[in-house]
Amino acid sequence: MSEVITLRLLEDSSIHTAIKKCIQCGTCSASCPLSHYMDYTPRKIVNMLRNGMYNEVLKSKTIWLCSTCYLCAVRCPAKINLGEFMISLRRHALSNGYNNAQEYLKLIKTYAEFIEKYGRISEAMLMINYSLKTNPVKAIKMIPFALNLMKNGLLSLRVEKVNDFQVVKTKT
Amino acid sequence: MGMNNSIGYYPGCSCSKNGLAKYYGESTVKILEHLGLKVSEIEDWNCCGSSLYRVIDEKKAYLLAGRNLVLAKKKSVEKIVVPCPACCISLTKTLQKIREDKELEKKFVEVYNTGKEDLSRIVVKHVVDFILNDVGLDKIEENVKNKFEDLKVGVYYGCQITRPYASFDDPEFPSSLERILSTTGVATIESAMKTKCCGGLLMLTNEEEVLKIIEKIMNSYIDRGAQCIVTACPLCHLNLELAKNILMKKYDVRYDIPILYFTQILGLSLGLESRDLGVSREDFEKISRKIVLTARR
């Protein structure tokens, strides 16, 4: 991994804070509803960064399995917001081409397309587009659920377009 | 509630008229109107960006969420009521970030001609917070027409309604919803899993893991006799509905209980029509036997 990438990662404020303040108590890992499914627990991820294992962190399943429920954040004795920390790690993984979380990346891409085109999203359309891209068989299995939504007047395939929406074209 | 015209309403994509939680949004607006509060939807609002857009571009994500604050400010809105906890987090976090981050504030001035001083008076409130602490239980009690008799309601908060920025209730063991629902006569069912995460968006990417979590959450209510489960989050509601459908194929009727928004139960109690609240006929039949009309003094 190049020095520039490493530096950017370490300068990200939520990552920087975690590396600096974490006391390695493991409260985050014990609180996490998804830590059973992770390859490294959240505590371990912080320790890995401290030990320069940037590649392993950005390649990990862990960073894509956080559901940002913030239980770790409210319990952390060092007051670190690990939810934000995980979002930041995802951003660095995405911008540096780590594409081992294909499903999540497809979801983000579909989501971004809606925002950039309309300024709003339609969950129904998002779910349909995403399922067709990733798992068409599952999309077919969803038909009864979709029909039920339709029966209850909930399956709108329309998205309203936001007027005067220049923000997505802003250079940041 | 003197300054009614300063209350803005931000539905967010889920609770808007094309969203899957349309009835959460509609029932929220209906009960607030019924209680005499005029809330006006922020015109031309856009998606808050949720946690997803921050993965793509952090600064742009704040500009995206912040556009709604700028629109509210232009209409002199000081309080924004939001039914979706995730939207609440995006908007609150953006306000917080503008205060702390000079560079971001500069960008806001550049793009929107609006700085932190302009936005500093805006308060973002989840609708549970607003109903309990701004409208107040007295006002609700005055307006209750129907009481539910012996309806056992599982109260499921989900994770983001009280975490990490909200300060109106305990982040792990909140009681706001129970207090609001106490006016309706229902018996609320406690669960140690009431603020356990439903898995959120991971339902799409990691269905197998998420289903296991939701099964446990639903069991924690059903084992204690819950006849319906109420939520205050569009994503919790959707995930529970999706899981219910899958679990019913596996276990039949055990999971066949209505998943409702707390505003629907409250609305029925205030005497609003089930169809105006988006309560399906099927769900209404399951809970309506428990409604008794309370004679007004």
Short mmCIF file of C-alpha atoms in Angstrom, two decimals:
data_model
loop_
_atom_site.label_atom_id
_atom_site.label_comp_id
_atom_site.label_asym_id
_atom_site.label_seq_id
_atom_site.Cartn_x
_atom_site.Cartn_y
_atom_site.Cartn_z
CA MET A 1 0.00 0.00 0.00
CA SER A 2 1.36 3.41 -0.97
CA GLU A 3 2.40 5.97 1.60
CA VAL A 4 -0.16 8.46 0.33
CA ILE A 5 -3.01 6.02 0.90
CA THR A 6 -1.73 5.19 4.37
CA LEU A 7 -1.36 8.83 5.28
CA ARG A 8 -4.88 9.66 4.11
CA LEU A 9 -6.23 6.77 6.10
CA LEU A 10 -4.43 7.80 9.27
CA GLU A 11 -5.43 11.44 8.89
CA ASP A 12 -9.14 10.63 8.67
CA SER A 13 -10.47 12.10 11.89
CA SER A 14 -12.62 9.17 13.06
CA ILE A 15 -9.85 6.66 12.30
CA HIS A 16 -7.24 8.87 13.91
CA THR A 17 -9.35 9.23 17.08
CA ALA A 18 -9.86 5.48 17.41
CA ILE A 19 -6.17 4.71 17.00
CA LYS A 20 -5.24 7.39 19.50
CA LYS A 21 -7.85 6.82 22.17
CA CYS A 22 -8.75 3.11 22.15
CA ILE A 23 -7.93 1.33 25.43
CA GLN A 24 -8.44 -2.15 23.91
CA CYS A 25 -11.05 -3.12 26.51
CA GLY A 26 -13.16 -5.05 23.98
CA THR A 27 -16.50 -3.50 25.01
CA CYS A 28 -17.20 -2.81 21.32
CA SER A 29 -16.63 -6.43 20.30
CA ALA A 30 -18.75 -7.70 23.19
CA SER A 31 -21.58 -5.32 22.28
CA CYS A 32 -21.57 -5.85 18.54
CA PRO A 33 -24.60 -7.83 17.27
CA LEU A 34 -22.62 -8.94 14.23
CA SER A 35 -19.17 -9.66 15.68
CA HIS A 36 -19.82 -13.44 15.45
CA TYR A 37 -19.82 -13.12 11.70
CA MET A 38 -16.79 -10.87 11.40
CA ASP A 39 -13.29 -12.10 10.54
CA TYR A 40 -11.74 -9.70 13.08
CA THR A 41 -13.62 -8.14 16.00
CA PRO A 42 -13.88 -4.34 16.08
CA ARG A 43 -11.31 -4.14 18.91
CA LYS A 44 -8.90 -6.17 16.85
CA ILE A 45 -9.35 -3.92 13.82
CA VAL A 46 -8.13 -0.94 15.86
CA ASN A 47 -5.16 -2.92 17.10
CA MET A 48 -4.33 -4.06 13.56
CA LEU A 49 -4.23 -0.43 12.41
CA ARG A 50 -1.91 0.37 15.29
CA ASN A 51 0.35 -2.37 14.00
CA GLY A 52 0.33 -1.20 10.41
CA MET A 53 -1.86 -3.97 9.01
CA TYR A 54 -3.71 -1.58 6.69
CA ASN A 55 -4.11 -4.03 3.83
CA GLU A 56 -5.67 -6.68 6.05
CA VAL A 57 -8.07 -4.14 7.56
CA LEU A 58 -9.25 -2.79 4.22
CA LYS A 59 -9.63 -6.34 2.90
CA SER A 60 -11.55 -7.54 5.96
CA LYS A 61 -15.19 -8.60 6.02
CA THR A 62 -15.61 -6.78 9.31
CA ILE A 63 -15.76 -3.27 7.89
CA TRP A 64 -18.69 -4.23 5.63
CA LEU A 65 -20.61 -6.08 8.35
CA CYS A 66 -21.10 -3.14 10.68
CA SER A 67 -24.78 -2.19 10.68
CA THR A 68 -24.02 1.18 12.36
CA CYS A 69 -26.27 0.42 15.32
CA TYR A 70 -23.92 2.49 17.49
CA LEU A 71 -24.18 0.25 20.56
CA CYS A 72 -20.37 0.20 20.72
CA ALA A 73 -20.34 3.99 20.38
CA VAL A 74 -22.60 4.61 23.38
CA ARG A 75 -20.81 2.04 25.53
CA CYS A 76 -17.20 2.91 24.65
CA PRO A 77 -15.39 4.11 27.80
CA ALA A 78 -13.01 6.12 25.60
CA LYS A 79 -16.01 7.71 23.80
CA ILE A 80 -14.95 6.57 20.35
CA ASN A 81 -17.65 6.47 17.69
CA LEU A 82 -16.75 3.16 16.08
CA GLY A 83 -19.76 3.30 13.76
CA GLU A 84 -18.31 6.37 12.07
CA PHE A 85 -14.90 4.69 12.17
CA MET A 86 -16.24 1.72 10.16
CA ILE A 87 -17.92 4.02 7.63
CA SER A 88 -14.59 5.81 7.15
CA LEU A 89 -12.75 2.51 6.64
CA ARG A 90 -15.33 1.56 4.00
CA ARG A 91 -14.71 4.83 2.22
CA HIS A 92 -10.98 4.21 2.14
CA ALA A 93 -11.49 0.64 0.97
CA LEU A 94 -13.81 1.82 -1.82
CA SER A 95 -11.61 4.69 -3.00
CA ASN A 96 -8.55 2.43 -3.10
CA GLY A 97 -10.16 -0.28 -5.13
CA TYR A 98 -10.59 -3.00 -2.51
CA ASN A 99 -13.58 -4.70 -4.03
CA ASN A 100 -14.04 -7.79 -1.91
CA ALA A 101 -17.48 -6.74 -0.71
CA GLN A 102 -19.14 -6.94 -4.12
CA GLU A 103 -22.72 -7.01 -2.85
CA TYR A 104 -22.29 -3.95 -0.68
CA LEU A 105 -20.50 -2.07 -3.43
CA LYS A 106 -23.34 -2.83 -5.85
CA LEU A 107 -25.80 -1.55 -3.29
CA ILE A 108 -23.86 1.68 -2.84
CA LYS A 109 -23.57 2.13 -6.59
CA THR A 110 -27.28 1.62 -7.16
CA TYR A 111 -28.03 4.01 -4.31
CA ALA A 112 -25.68 6.68 -5.66
CA GLU A 113 -27.24 6.44 -9.12
CA PHE A 114 -30.64 7.29 -7.64
CA ILE A 115 -29.30 10.21 -5.64
CA GLU A 116 -27.40 11.62 -8.57
CA LYS A 117 -30.33 11.28 -10.93
CA TYR A 118 -33.25 12.23 -8.71
CA GLY A 119 -31.97 13.56 -5.38
CA ARG A 120 -34.19 10.97 -3.71
CA ILE A 121 -34.40 7.23 -3.69
CA SER A 122 -37.22 4.76 -4.11
CA GLU A 123 -36.65 1.80 -1.82
CA ALA A 124 -38.77 -0.45 -3.99
CA MET A 125 -36.80 0.45 -7.11
CA LEU A 126 -33.54 0.21 -5.20
CA MET A 127 -34.40 -3.29 -4.00
CA ILE A 128 -35.49 -4.40 -7.46
CA ASN A 129 -32.42 -2.96 -9.23
CA TYR A 130 -30.08 -4.32 -6.60
CA SER A 131 -31.62 -7.82 -6.62
CA LEU A 132 -31.50 -8.01 -10.40
CA LYS A 133 -27.82 -7.04 -10.35
CA THR A 134 -26.82 -9.49 -7.63
CA ASN A 135 -29.27 -12.36 -7.37
CA PRO A 136 -32.07 -12.62 -9.95
CA VAL A 137 -33.32 -15.87 -8.40
CA LYS A 138 -33.91 -14.08 -5.13
CA ALA A 139 -35.62 -11.28 -7.04
CA ILE A 140 -38.13 -13.83 -8.34
CA LYS A 141 -38.67 -15.18 -4.84
CA MET A 142 -39.53 -11.66 -3.74
CA ILE A 143 -42.52 -11.45 -6.09
CA PRO A 144 -45.13 -12.61 -3.52
CA PHE A 145 -43.87 -10.01 -1.05
CA ALA A 146 -44.00 -7.37 -3.75
CA LEU A 147 -47.58 -8.36 -4.62
CA ASN A 148 -48.51 -8.00 -0.98
CA LEU A 149 -47.01 -4.52 -0.92
CA MET A 150 -48.99 -3.71 -4.04
CA LYS A 151 -52.20 -4.95 -2.42
CA ASN A 152 -51.59 -2.55 0.43
CA GLY A 153 -50.91 0.35 -1.91
CA LEU A 154 -47.23 0.46 -1.10
CA LEU A 155 -45.47 -0.50 -4.28
CA SER A 156 -44.80 2.81 -5.94
CA LEU A 157 -42.30 2.64 -8.74
CA ARG A 158 -42.17 6.40 -9.04
CA VAL A 159 -39.40 8.59 -7.75
CA GLU A 160 -39.97 12.29 -7.44
CA LYS A 161 -37.23 14.44 -8.79
CA VAL A 162 -35.81 17.19 -6.62
CA ASN A 163 -35.65 20.61 -8.29
CA ASP A 164 -32.66 22.87 -8.09
CA PHE A 165 -30.31 20.10 -7.08
CA GLN A 166 -26.77 21.14 -7.87
CA VAL A 167 -25.09 19.67 -4.81
CA VAL A 168 -24.20 16.37 -6.43
CA LYS A 169 -22.19 18.22 -9.06
CA THR A 170 -20.19 20.15 -6.47
CA LYS A 171 -16.49 19.43 -6.41
CA THR A 172 -15.33 18.48 -2.94
CA MET B 1 -47.12 25.43 21.35
CA GLY B 2 -47.26 29.06 20.29
CA MET B 3 -44.98 29.06 17.28
CA ASN B 4 -46.70 26.46 15.19
CA ASN B 5 -45.56 27.84 11.88
CA SER B 6 -41.93 27.18 12.76
CA ILE B 7 -42.28 23.39 12.78
CA GLY B 8 -40.99 21.67 9.67
CA TYR B 9 -41.55 18.08 8.67
CA TYR B 10 -38.92 16.03 6.88
CA PRO B 11 -40.41 12.72 5.66
CA GLY B 12 -37.24 11.32 4.09
CA CYS B 13 -37.48 8.83 1.22
CA SER B 14 -38.95 5.92 3.22
CA CYS B 15 -41.82 7.84 4.78
CA SER B 16 -42.64 9.91 1.69
CA LYS B 17 -45.61 9.10 -0.51
CA ASN B 18 -43.52 6.86 -2.78
CA GLY B 19 -41.75 5.13 0.09
CA LEU B 20 -42.36 1.74 1.63
CA ALA B 21 -43.11 3.42 4.97
CA LYS B 22 -45.62 5.80 3.43
CA TYR B 23 -48.15 4.94 6.14
CA TYR B 24 -45.70 5.81 8.90
CA GLY B 25 -45.32 9.27 7.38
CA GLU B 26 -49.05 9.67 6.74
CA SER B 27 -50.08 8.49 10.20
CA THR B 28 -47.51 10.80 11.79
CA VAL B 29 -48.84 13.84 9.96
CA LYS B 30 -52.48 12.82 10.62
CA ILE B 31 -52.04 12.52 14.38
CA LEU B 32 -50.07 15.75 14.65
CA GLU B 33 -52.78 17.57 12.68
CA HIS B 34 -55.45 15.93 14.79
CA LEU B 35 -53.72 17.24 17.92
CA GLY B 36 -53.84 20.73 16.44
CA LEU B 37 -50.21 21.05 15.37
CA LYS B 38 -49.48 22.47 11.99
CA VAL B 39 -46.38 20.96 10.52
CA SER B 40 -45.27 21.85 7.02
CA GLU B 41 -43.26 19.56 4.85
CA ILE B 42 -39.90 21.05 3.87
CA GLU B 43 -40.43 21.90 0.22
CA ASP B 44 -38.21 20.16 -2.33
CA TRP B 45 -36.36 18.17 0.35
CA ASN B 46 -33.80 15.60 -0.79
CA CYS B 47 -32.48 12.26 0.48
CA CYS B 48 -30.45 12.56 3.69
CA GLY B 49 -27.76 10.27 2.23
CA SER B 50 -28.06 7.80 5.14
CA SER B 51 -24.82 6.02 6.02
CA LEU B 52 -24.31 4.95 2.40
CA TYR B 53 -23.42 8.23 0.78
CA ARG B 54 -20.74 8.90 3.39
CA VAL B 55 -18.93 5.84 2.05
CA ILE B 56 -18.75 7.49 -1.36
CA ASP B 57 -17.88 11.07 -0.48
CA GLU B 58 -17.95 12.40 3.07
CA LYS B 59 -18.06 16.10 2.37
CA LYS B 60 -20.68 15.75 -0.32
CA ALA B 61 -22.74 13.61 2.06
CA TYR B 62 -22.85 16.51 4.52
CA LEU B 63 -23.72 18.94 1.75
CA LEU B 64 -26.49 16.59 0.68
CA ALA B 65 -28.03 16.28 4.15
CA GLY B 66 -27.32 19.95 4.82
CA ARG B 67 -29.34 21.11 1.82
CA ASN B 68 -32.45 20.17 3.81
CA LEU B 69 -31.31 22.28 6.75
CA VAL B 70 -30.70 25.21 4.41
CA LEU B 71 -34.18 24.82 2.89
CA ALA B 72 -35.68 24.73 6.40
CA LYS B 73 -33.73 27.80 7.42
CA LYS B 74 -35.03 29.71 4.38
CA LYS B 75 -38.58 29.10 5.62
CA SER B 76 -37.61 30.14 9.16
CA VAL B 77 -38.18 26.62 10.44
CA GLU B 78 -36.56 26.11 13.82
CA LYS B 79 -37.66 22.62 14.61
CA ILE B 80 -37.61 19.75 12.14
CA VAL B 81 -39.68 16.69 13.01
CA VAL B 82 -38.42 13.46 11.45
CA PRO B 83 -40.02 10.00 11.59
CA CYS B 84 -36.96 8.08 10.35
CA PRO B 85 -34.13 7.57 12.87
CA ALA B 86 -31.50 7.24 10.14
CA CYS B 87 -32.52 10.58 8.58
CA CYS B 88 -32.45 12.04 12.09
CA ILE B 89 -28.85 10.93 12.50
CA SER B 90 -27.77 12.33 9.12
CA LEU B 91 -29.32 15.73 9.81
CA THR B 92 -28.10 15.90 13.42
CA LYS B 93 -24.61 14.80 12.49
CA THR B 94 -24.44 17.42 9.75
CA LEU B 95 -25.43 20.17 12.20
CA GLN B 96 -22.79 18.94 14.62
CA LYS B 97 -20.14 18.73 11.92
CA ILE B 98 -20.80 22.26 10.63
CA ARG B 99 -20.20 23.58 14.13
CA GLU B 100 -16.91 21.73 14.54
CA ASP B 101 -15.37 21.67 11.09
CA LYS B 102 -14.30 25.06 9.73
CA GLU B 103 -13.49 23.69 6.29
CA LEU B 104 -16.93 22.16 5.95
CA GLU B 105 -18.54 25.38 7.08
CA LYS B 106 -16.60 27.25 4.41
CA LYS B 107 -17.96 24.83 1.83
CA PHE B 108 -21.51 25.48 3.08
CA VAL B 109 -21.01 29.22 2.71
CA GLU B 110 -19.61 28.68 -0.77
CA VAL B 111 -22.37 26.35 -1.98
CA TYR B 112 -25.41 27.59 -0.04
CA ASN B 113 -24.35 30.98 1.23
CA THR B 114 -25.24 29.69 4.69
CA GLY B 115 -22.93 29.33 7.67
CA LYS B 116 -23.14 27.81 11.12
CA GLU B 117 -24.66 30.92 12.68
CA ASP B 118 -27.57 30.67 10.26
CA LEU B 119 -28.20 27.03 11.08
CA SER B 120 -27.45 27.14 14.79
CA ARG B 121 -31.05 27.59 15.90
CA ILE B 122 -32.35 24.56 14.06
CA VAL B 123 -33.27 21.57 16.20
CA VAL B 124 -33.83 18.13 14.67
CA LYS B 125 -36.23 15.89 16.58
CA HIS B 126 -37.41 12.37 16.10
CA VAL B 127 -41.19 12.16 16.11
CA VAL B 128 -41.17 10.07 19.33
CA ASP B 129 -39.21 12.81 21.09
CA PHE B 130 -41.50 15.46 19.62
CA ILE B 131 -44.75 13.72 20.62
CA LEU B 132 -43.59 12.93 24.15
CA ASN B 133 -41.69 16.08 25.03
CA ASP B 134 -43.18 18.83 22.86
CA VAL B 135 -46.80 17.75 22.38
CA GLY B 136 -46.96 16.07 25.78
CA LEU B 137 -48.97 13.23 27.27
CA ASP B 138 -51.63 15.55 28.71
CA LYS B 139 -52.56 16.75 25.24
CA ILE B 140 -52.81 13.17 24.00
CA GLU B 141 -54.85 11.99 26.97
CA GLU B 142 -57.33 14.82 26.39
CA ASN B 143 -57.86 13.56 22.86
CA VAL B 144 -57.98 9.79 23.37
CA LYS B 145 -61.32 8.37 22.21
CA ASN B 146 -60.71 4.64 22.09
CA LYS B 147 -58.84 2.58 24.59
CA PHE B 148 -57.39 -0.78 23.74
CA GLU B 149 -58.37 -3.36 26.30
CA ASP B 150 -55.75 -5.98 26.96
CA LEU B 151 -53.94 -5.70 23.64
CA LYS B 152 -50.41 -6.93 24.21
CA VAL B 153 -48.00 -4.80 22.22
CA GLY B 154 -44.32 -5.62 21.76
CA VAL B 155 -42.49 -2.32 21.75
CA TYR B 156 -39.48 -2.47 19.46
CA TYR B 157 -37.28 0.63 19.23
CA GLY B 158 -34.48 -0.64 17.05
CA CYS B 159 -31.04 0.87 17.39
CA GLN B 160 -30.73 4.29 15.86
CA ILE B 161 -33.69 6.02 17.45
CA THR B 162 -31.75 6.60 20.67
CA ARG B 163 -28.21 6.20 19.39
CA PRO B 164 -25.72 7.76 19.15
CA TYR B 165 -26.74 11.44 19.23
CA ALA B 166 -30.26 11.47 20.69
CA SER B 167 -30.44 12.65 24.27
CA PHE B 168 -34.15 12.35 24.97
CA ASP B 169 -33.97 8.82 26.34
CA ASP B 170 -31.65 6.08 27.55
CA PRO B 171 -29.61 4.71 24.61
CA GLU B 172 -30.13 1.07 25.62
CA PHE B 173 -33.26 0.92 27.76
CA PRO B 174 -35.55 3.69 26.56
CA SER B 175 -39.13 4.13 27.80
CA SER B 176 -40.54 6.95 25.64
CA LEU B 177 -42.68 4.70 23.46
CA GLU B 178 -44.14 2.88 26.48
CA ARG B 179 -45.06 6.23 27.99
CA ILE B 180 -46.73 7.42 24.80
CA LEU B 181 -48.59 4.13 24.35
CA SER B 182 -49.71 4.11 28.00
CA THR B 183 -52.34 6.68 26.95
CA THR B 184 -53.94 4.14 24.61
CA GLY B 185 -54.62 1.43 27.18
CA VAL B 186 -52.43 -1.23 25.56
CA ALA B 187 -50.30 -3.55 27.67
CA THR B 188 -46.71 -3.07 26.55
CA ILE B 189 -44.44 -6.10 26.41
CA GLU B 190 -40.86 -5.56 27.52
CA SER B 191 -37.96 -7.24 25.78
CA ALA B 192 -34.26 -7.19 26.53
CA MET B 193 -33.85 -6.93 22.76
CA LYS B 194 -35.87 -3.77 22.33
CA THR B 195 -32.90 -1.74 21.10
CA LYS B 196 -31.12 -4.59 19.37
CA CYS B 197 -30.33 -3.72 15.76
CA CYS B 198 -32.59 -5.31 13.11
CA GLY B 199 -29.63 -5.51 10.74
CA GLY B 200 -30.66 -2.47 8.74
CA LEU B 201 -29.42 -2.44 5.17
CA LEU B 202 -27.49 -5.65 5.73
CA MET B 203 -30.82 -7.40 5.10
CA LEU B 204 -29.98 -6.89 1.44
CA THR B 205 -26.32 -7.92 1.55
CA ASN B 206 -26.20 -10.47 4.41
CA GLU B 207 -29.71 -11.88 4.62
CA GLU B 208 -28.85 -15.12 6.37
CA GLU B 209 -27.14 -13.47 9.35
CA VAL B 210 -29.77 -10.78 9.65
CA LEU B 211 -32.67 -13.25 9.61
CA LYS B 212 -31.20 -15.05 12.61
CA ILE B 213 -31.08 -11.80 14.56
CA ILE B 214 -34.64 -10.81 13.68
CA GLU B 215 -35.97 -14.26 14.56
CA LYS B 216 -34.54 -13.80 18.05
CA ILE B 217 -35.96 -10.31 18.33
CA MET B 218 -39.46 -11.47 17.30
CA ASN B 219 -39.26 -14.48 19.61
CA SER B 220 -38.45 -12.24 22.55
CA TYR B 221 -41.85 -10.58 22.09
CA ILE B 222 -43.93 -13.52 20.89
CA ASP B 223 -42.72 -15.75 23.76
CA ARG B 224 -44.14 -13.20 26.14
CA GLY B 225 -47.52 -13.10 24.43
CA ALA B 226 -47.20 -10.08 22.15
CA GLN B 227 -50.17 -9.84 19.78
CA CYS B 228 -48.51 -7.24 17.60
CA ILE B 229 -45.17 -5.46 17.43
CA VAL B 230 -44.83 -1.71 17.02
CA THR B 231 -41.85 0.10 15.59
CA ALA B 232 -40.78 3.71 15.20
CA CYS B 233 -38.40 3.16 12.30
CA PRO B 234 -39.18 2.53 8.62
CA LEU B 235 -36.28 0.12 8.18
CA CYS B 236 -37.09 -1.92 11.32
CA HIS B 237 -40.66 -2.19 10.05
CA LEU B 238 -39.60 -3.32 6.59
CA ASN B 239 -37.08 -5.83 7.92
CA LEU B 240 -39.57 -7.31 10.39
CA GLU B 241 -42.15 -7.60 7.61
CA LEU B 242 -39.65 -9.27 5.29
CA ALA B 243 -38.51 -11.64 8.04
CA LYS B 244 -42.10 -12.39 9.05
CA ASN B 245 -42.86 -13.49 5.50
CA ILE B 246 -39.90 -15.82 5.42
CA LEU B 247 -40.46 -17.15 8.95
CA MET B 248 -44.13 -17.85 8.26
CA LYS B 249 -43.15 -20.14 5.41
CA LYS B 250 -40.96 -22.03 7.86
CA TYR B 251 -43.04 -22.03 11.04
CA ASP B 252 -46.57 -21.15 9.93
CA VAL B 253 -48.75 -19.01 12.19
CA ARG B 254 -46.42 -18.35 15.10
CA TYR B 255 -45.05 -15.25 13.41
CA ASP B 256 -48.36 -14.14 11.94
CA ILE B 257 -48.78 -11.00 14.01
CA PRO B 258 -49.24 -7.43 12.78
CA ILE B 259 -46.14 -5.25 12.56
CA LEU B 260 -47.37 -1.69 13.05
CA TYR B 261 -46.00 1.81 13.45
CA PHE B 262 -46.59 3.27 16.90
CA THR B 263 -48.37 6.17 15.21
CA GLN B 264 -50.99 3.74 13.87
CA ILE B 265 -51.89 2.47 17.36
CA LEU B 266 -51.89 6.03 18.69
CA GLY B 267 -53.99 7.21 15.75
CA LEU B 268 -56.63 4.51 16.26
CA SER B 269 -56.79 5.50 19.90
CA LEU B 270 -57.32 9.12 18.94
CA GLY B 271 -60.30 8.00 16.89
CA LEU B 272 -58.79 8.25 13.42
CA GLU B 273 -59.94 5.82 10.75
CA SER B 274 -57.79 2.75 10.10
CA ARG B 275 -57.70 3.47 6.35
CA ASP B 276 -56.40 7.00 6.98
CA LEU B 277 -53.63 5.51 9.07
CA GLY B 278 -52.76 2.82 6.53
CA VAL B 279 -53.66 -0.07 8.83
CA SER B 280 -54.52 -2.97 6.53
CA ARG B 281 -57.92 -4.63 6.92
CA GLU B 282 -56.24 -7.85 7.92
CA ASP B 283 -54.18 -6.23 10.68
CA PHE B 284 -57.10 -4.12 11.85
CA GLU B 285 -59.26 -7.22 12.31
CA LYS B 286 -56.56 -8.78 14.48
CA ILE B 287 -56.30 -5.86 16.87
CA SER B 288 -59.73 -4.23 16.69
CA ARG B 289 -61.46 -6.73 18.92
CA LYS B 290 -59.39 -5.22 21.67
CA ILE B 291 -60.70 -1.69 21.20
CA VAL B 292 -63.33 -0.34 23.53
CA LEU B 293 -64.89 3.07 23.17
CA THR B 294 -64.23 5.24 26.14
CA ALA B 295 -67.18 7.47 26.98
CA ARG B 296 -66.00 11.05 27.15
CA ARG B 297 -66.75 13.04 30.24
#
